[in-house]
GROMACS .gro file of C-alpha atoms in nm:
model
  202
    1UNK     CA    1   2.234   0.320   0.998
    2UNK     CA    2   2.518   0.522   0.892
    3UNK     CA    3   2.394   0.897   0.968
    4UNK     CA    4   2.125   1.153   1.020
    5UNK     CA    5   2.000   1.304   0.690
    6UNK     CA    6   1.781   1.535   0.844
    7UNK     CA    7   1.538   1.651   1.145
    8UNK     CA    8   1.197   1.871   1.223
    9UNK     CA    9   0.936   1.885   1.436
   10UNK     CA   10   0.754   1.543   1.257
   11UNK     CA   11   1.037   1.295   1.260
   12UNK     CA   12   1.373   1.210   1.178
   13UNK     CA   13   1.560   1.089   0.844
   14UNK     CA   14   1.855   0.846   0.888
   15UNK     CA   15   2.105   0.759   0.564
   16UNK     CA   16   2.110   0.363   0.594
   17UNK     CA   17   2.287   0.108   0.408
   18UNK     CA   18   2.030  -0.230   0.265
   19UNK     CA   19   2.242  -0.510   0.308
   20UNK     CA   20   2.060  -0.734   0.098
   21UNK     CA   21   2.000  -0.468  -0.173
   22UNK     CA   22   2.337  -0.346  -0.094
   23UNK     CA   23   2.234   0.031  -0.156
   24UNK     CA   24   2.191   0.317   0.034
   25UNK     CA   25   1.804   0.398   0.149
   26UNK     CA   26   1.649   0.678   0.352
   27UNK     CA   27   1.477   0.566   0.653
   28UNK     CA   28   1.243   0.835   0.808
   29UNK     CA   29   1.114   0.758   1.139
   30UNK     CA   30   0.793   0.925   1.298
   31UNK     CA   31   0.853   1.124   1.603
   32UNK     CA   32   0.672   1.439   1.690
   33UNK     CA   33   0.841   1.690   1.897
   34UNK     CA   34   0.567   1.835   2.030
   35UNK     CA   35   0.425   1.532   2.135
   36UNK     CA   36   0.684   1.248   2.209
   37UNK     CA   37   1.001   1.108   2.325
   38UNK     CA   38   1.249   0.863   2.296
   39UNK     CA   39   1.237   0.661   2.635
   40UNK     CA   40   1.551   0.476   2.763
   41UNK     CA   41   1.512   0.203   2.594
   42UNK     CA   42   1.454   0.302   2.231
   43UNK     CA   43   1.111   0.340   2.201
   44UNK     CA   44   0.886   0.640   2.119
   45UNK     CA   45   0.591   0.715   2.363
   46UNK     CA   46   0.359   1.025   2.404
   47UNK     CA   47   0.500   1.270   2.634
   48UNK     CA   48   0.175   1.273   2.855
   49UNK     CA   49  -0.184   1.087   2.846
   50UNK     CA   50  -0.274   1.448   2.705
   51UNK     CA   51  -0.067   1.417   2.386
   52UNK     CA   52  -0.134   1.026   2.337
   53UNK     CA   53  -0.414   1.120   2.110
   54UNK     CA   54  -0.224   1.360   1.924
   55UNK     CA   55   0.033   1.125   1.870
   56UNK     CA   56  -0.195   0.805   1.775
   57UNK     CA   57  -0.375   1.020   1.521
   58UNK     CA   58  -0.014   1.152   1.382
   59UNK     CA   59   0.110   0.825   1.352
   60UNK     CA   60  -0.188   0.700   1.167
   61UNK     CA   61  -0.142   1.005   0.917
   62UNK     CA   62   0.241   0.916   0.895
   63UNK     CA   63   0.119   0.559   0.806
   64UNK     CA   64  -0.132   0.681   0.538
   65UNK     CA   65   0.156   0.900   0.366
   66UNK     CA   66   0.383   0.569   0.348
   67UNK     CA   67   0.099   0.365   0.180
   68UNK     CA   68   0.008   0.674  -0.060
   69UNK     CA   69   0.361   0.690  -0.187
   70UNK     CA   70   0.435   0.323  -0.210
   71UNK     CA   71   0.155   0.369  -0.476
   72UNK     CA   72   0.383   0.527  -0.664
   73UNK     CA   73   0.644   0.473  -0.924
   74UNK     CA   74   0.711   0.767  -1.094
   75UNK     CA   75   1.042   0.930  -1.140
   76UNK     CA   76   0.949   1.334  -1.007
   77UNK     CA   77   0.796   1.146  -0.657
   78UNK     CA   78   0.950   1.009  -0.378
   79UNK     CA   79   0.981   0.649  -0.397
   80UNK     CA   80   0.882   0.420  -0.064
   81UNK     CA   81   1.012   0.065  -0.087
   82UNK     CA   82   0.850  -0.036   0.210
   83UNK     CA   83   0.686   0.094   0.571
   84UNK     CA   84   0.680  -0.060   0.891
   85UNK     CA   85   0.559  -0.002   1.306
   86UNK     CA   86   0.844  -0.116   1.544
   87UNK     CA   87   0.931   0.067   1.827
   88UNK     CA   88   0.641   0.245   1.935
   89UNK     CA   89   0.627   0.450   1.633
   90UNK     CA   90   0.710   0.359   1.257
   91UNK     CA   91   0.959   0.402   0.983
   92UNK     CA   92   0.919   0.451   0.574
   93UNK     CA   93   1.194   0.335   0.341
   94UNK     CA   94   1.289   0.558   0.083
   95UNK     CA   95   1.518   0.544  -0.225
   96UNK     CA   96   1.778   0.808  -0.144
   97UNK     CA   97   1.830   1.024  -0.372
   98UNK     CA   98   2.136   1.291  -0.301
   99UNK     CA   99   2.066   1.673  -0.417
  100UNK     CA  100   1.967   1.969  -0.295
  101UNK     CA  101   1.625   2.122  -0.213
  102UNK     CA  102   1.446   2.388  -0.455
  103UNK     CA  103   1.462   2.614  -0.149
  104UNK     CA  104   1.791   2.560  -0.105
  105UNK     CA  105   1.929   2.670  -0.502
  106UNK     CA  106   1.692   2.987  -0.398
  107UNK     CA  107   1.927   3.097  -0.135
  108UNK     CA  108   2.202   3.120  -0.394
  109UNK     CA  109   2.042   3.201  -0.679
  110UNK     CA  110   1.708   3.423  -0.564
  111UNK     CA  111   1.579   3.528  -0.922
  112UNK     CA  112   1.632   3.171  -1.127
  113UNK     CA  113   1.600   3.236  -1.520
  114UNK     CA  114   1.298   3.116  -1.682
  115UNK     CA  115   1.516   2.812  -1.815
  116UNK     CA  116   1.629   2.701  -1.464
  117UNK     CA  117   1.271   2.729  -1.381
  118UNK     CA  118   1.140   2.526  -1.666
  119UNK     CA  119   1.376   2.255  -1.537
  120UNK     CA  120   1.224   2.258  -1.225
  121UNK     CA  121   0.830   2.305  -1.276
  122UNK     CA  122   0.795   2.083  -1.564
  123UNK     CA  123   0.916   1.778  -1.437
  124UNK     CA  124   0.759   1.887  -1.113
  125UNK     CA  125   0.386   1.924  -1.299
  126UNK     CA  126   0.434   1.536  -1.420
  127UNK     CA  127   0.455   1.411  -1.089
  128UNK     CA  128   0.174   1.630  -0.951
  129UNK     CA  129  -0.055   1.517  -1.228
  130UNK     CA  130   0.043   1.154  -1.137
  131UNK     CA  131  -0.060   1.238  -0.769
  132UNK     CA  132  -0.371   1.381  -0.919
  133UNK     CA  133  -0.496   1.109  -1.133
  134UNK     CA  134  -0.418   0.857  -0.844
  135UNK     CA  135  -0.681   1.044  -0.698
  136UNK     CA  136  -0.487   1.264  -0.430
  137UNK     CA  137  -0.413   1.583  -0.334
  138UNK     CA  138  -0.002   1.680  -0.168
  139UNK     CA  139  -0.127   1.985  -0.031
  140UNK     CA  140   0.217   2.120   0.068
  141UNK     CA  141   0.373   2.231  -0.229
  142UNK     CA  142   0.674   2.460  -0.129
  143UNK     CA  143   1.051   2.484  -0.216
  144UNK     CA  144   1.172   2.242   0.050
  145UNK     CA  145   0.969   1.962  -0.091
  146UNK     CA  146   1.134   2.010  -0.436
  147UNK     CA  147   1.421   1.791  -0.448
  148UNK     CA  148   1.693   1.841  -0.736
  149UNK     CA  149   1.938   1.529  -0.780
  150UNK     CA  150   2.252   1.571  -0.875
  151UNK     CA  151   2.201   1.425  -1.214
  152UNK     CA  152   1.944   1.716  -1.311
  153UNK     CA  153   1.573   1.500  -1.158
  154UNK     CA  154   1.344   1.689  -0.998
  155UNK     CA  155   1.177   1.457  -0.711
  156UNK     CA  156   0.853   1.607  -0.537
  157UNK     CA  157   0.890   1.488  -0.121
  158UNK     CA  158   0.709   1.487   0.184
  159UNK     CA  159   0.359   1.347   0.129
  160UNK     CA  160   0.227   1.417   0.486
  161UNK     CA  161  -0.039   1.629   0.437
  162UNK     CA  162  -0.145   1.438   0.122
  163UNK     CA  163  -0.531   1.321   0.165
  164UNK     CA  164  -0.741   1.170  -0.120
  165UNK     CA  165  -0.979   1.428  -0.274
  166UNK     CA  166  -1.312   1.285  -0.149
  167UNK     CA  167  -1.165   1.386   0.200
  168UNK     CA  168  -1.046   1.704   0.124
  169UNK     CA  169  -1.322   1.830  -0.044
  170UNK     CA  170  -1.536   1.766   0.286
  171UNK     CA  171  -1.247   1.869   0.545
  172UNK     CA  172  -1.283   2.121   0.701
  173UNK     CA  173  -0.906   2.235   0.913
  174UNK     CA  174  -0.637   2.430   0.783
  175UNK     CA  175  -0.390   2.231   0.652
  176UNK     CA  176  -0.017   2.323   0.466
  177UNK     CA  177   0.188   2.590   0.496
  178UNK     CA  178   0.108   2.915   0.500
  179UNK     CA  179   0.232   3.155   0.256
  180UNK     CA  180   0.195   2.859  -0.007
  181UNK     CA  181  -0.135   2.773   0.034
  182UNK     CA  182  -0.419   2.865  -0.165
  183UNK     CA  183  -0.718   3.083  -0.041
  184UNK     CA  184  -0.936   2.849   0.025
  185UNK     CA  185  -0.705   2.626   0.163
  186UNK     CA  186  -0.580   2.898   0.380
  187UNK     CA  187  -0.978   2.950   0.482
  188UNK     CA  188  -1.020   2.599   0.597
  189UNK     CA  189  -1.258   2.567   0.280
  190UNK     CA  190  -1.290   2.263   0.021
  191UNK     CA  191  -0.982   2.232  -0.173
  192UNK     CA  192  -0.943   2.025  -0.525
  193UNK     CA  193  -0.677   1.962  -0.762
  194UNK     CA  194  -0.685   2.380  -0.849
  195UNK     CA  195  -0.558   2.416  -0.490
  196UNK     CA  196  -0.225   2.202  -0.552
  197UNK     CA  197  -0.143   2.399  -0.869
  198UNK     CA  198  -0.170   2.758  -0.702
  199UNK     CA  199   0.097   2.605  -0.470
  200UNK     CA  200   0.294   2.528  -0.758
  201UNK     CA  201   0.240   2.892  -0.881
  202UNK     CA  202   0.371   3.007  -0.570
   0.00000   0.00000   0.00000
């Protein structure tokens, strides 16, 4: 482990170096806030018999997101080498891939011209319509899960809310972020592929 890329109220992301790949990786670990901690000895545990659930179901959402994207090979999504439970909790291996978030280029640039834009939202269509015809739904389309690479890719991240689209269509919860969700995501309602492109709109 060589540093921390990044940290939020789900989990941490570590910069790693693969010894036997001998390349740098992205290692997110799952570790809720809200709901955990990191005991003396390394391991994550529920912060009380009342979270445990919480945290159980979490985890097993964490693990469906790394088995979703190891799907995948597809240059505009994230790529996950491999996922594993160790410690209580698990971890995903990512490719890492150095840039800077959509979200981020917003700050300094807040009205992008329509050719930055095309940059962005084309690429970022071909990887949603890969999700799609996989037979999934992201369902948290936003700026921060845009990533731009330093050589120009556009990478779409964070697969956590993704659920297939037999499931979502029958789900009935408010899930994503709001602000970027659709209405009838935003109602707790059936959502479908249409739902993920309004996001995109956004």
């Amino acid at each position: 482990l060589d540093s921390v890329l990044g940290a939020g109220g789900f989990g941490i992301t570590y910069l790693a170096y693969d010894t036997n790949l001998e390349l740098k990786v992205a290692i997110k670990e799952f570790l809720p806030t809200e709901l955990a901690v990191r005991s003396s000895d390394g391991s994550i545990v529920p912060i009380s018999t009342g979270t445990e659930y919480d945290y159980k179901w979490g985890l097993d959402r964490f693990l469906q997101e790394a088995r979703v994207l190891a799907k995948f090979s597809h240059p505009n999504i994230v790529t996950v080498s491999r996922y594993f439970e160790a410690n209580g909790t698990a971890y995903m291996v990512m490719n890492y891939e150095s840039g800077v978030s959509f979200s981020q280029m917003l700050r300094r640039l807040a009205q992008p011209d329509e050719e930055l834009l095309m940059r962005i939202i084309l690429p970022l269509l071909d990887g949603m319509h890969a999700v799609h015809m996989a037979g999934f739904l992201h369902r948290d389309i936003k700026p921060p899960n845009v990533l731009v690479t330093h050589e120009g890719r556009v990478v779409l991240l964070d697969f956590g809310l993704t659920a297939d689209l037999a499931s979502a269509q029958t789900e009935r919860q408010v899930v994503g972020t709001i602000g970027h969700m659709s209405p009838e995501q935003a109602a707790g309602e059936a959502v479908s592929t249409a739902s993920d492109w309004y996001s995109v709109g956004v």
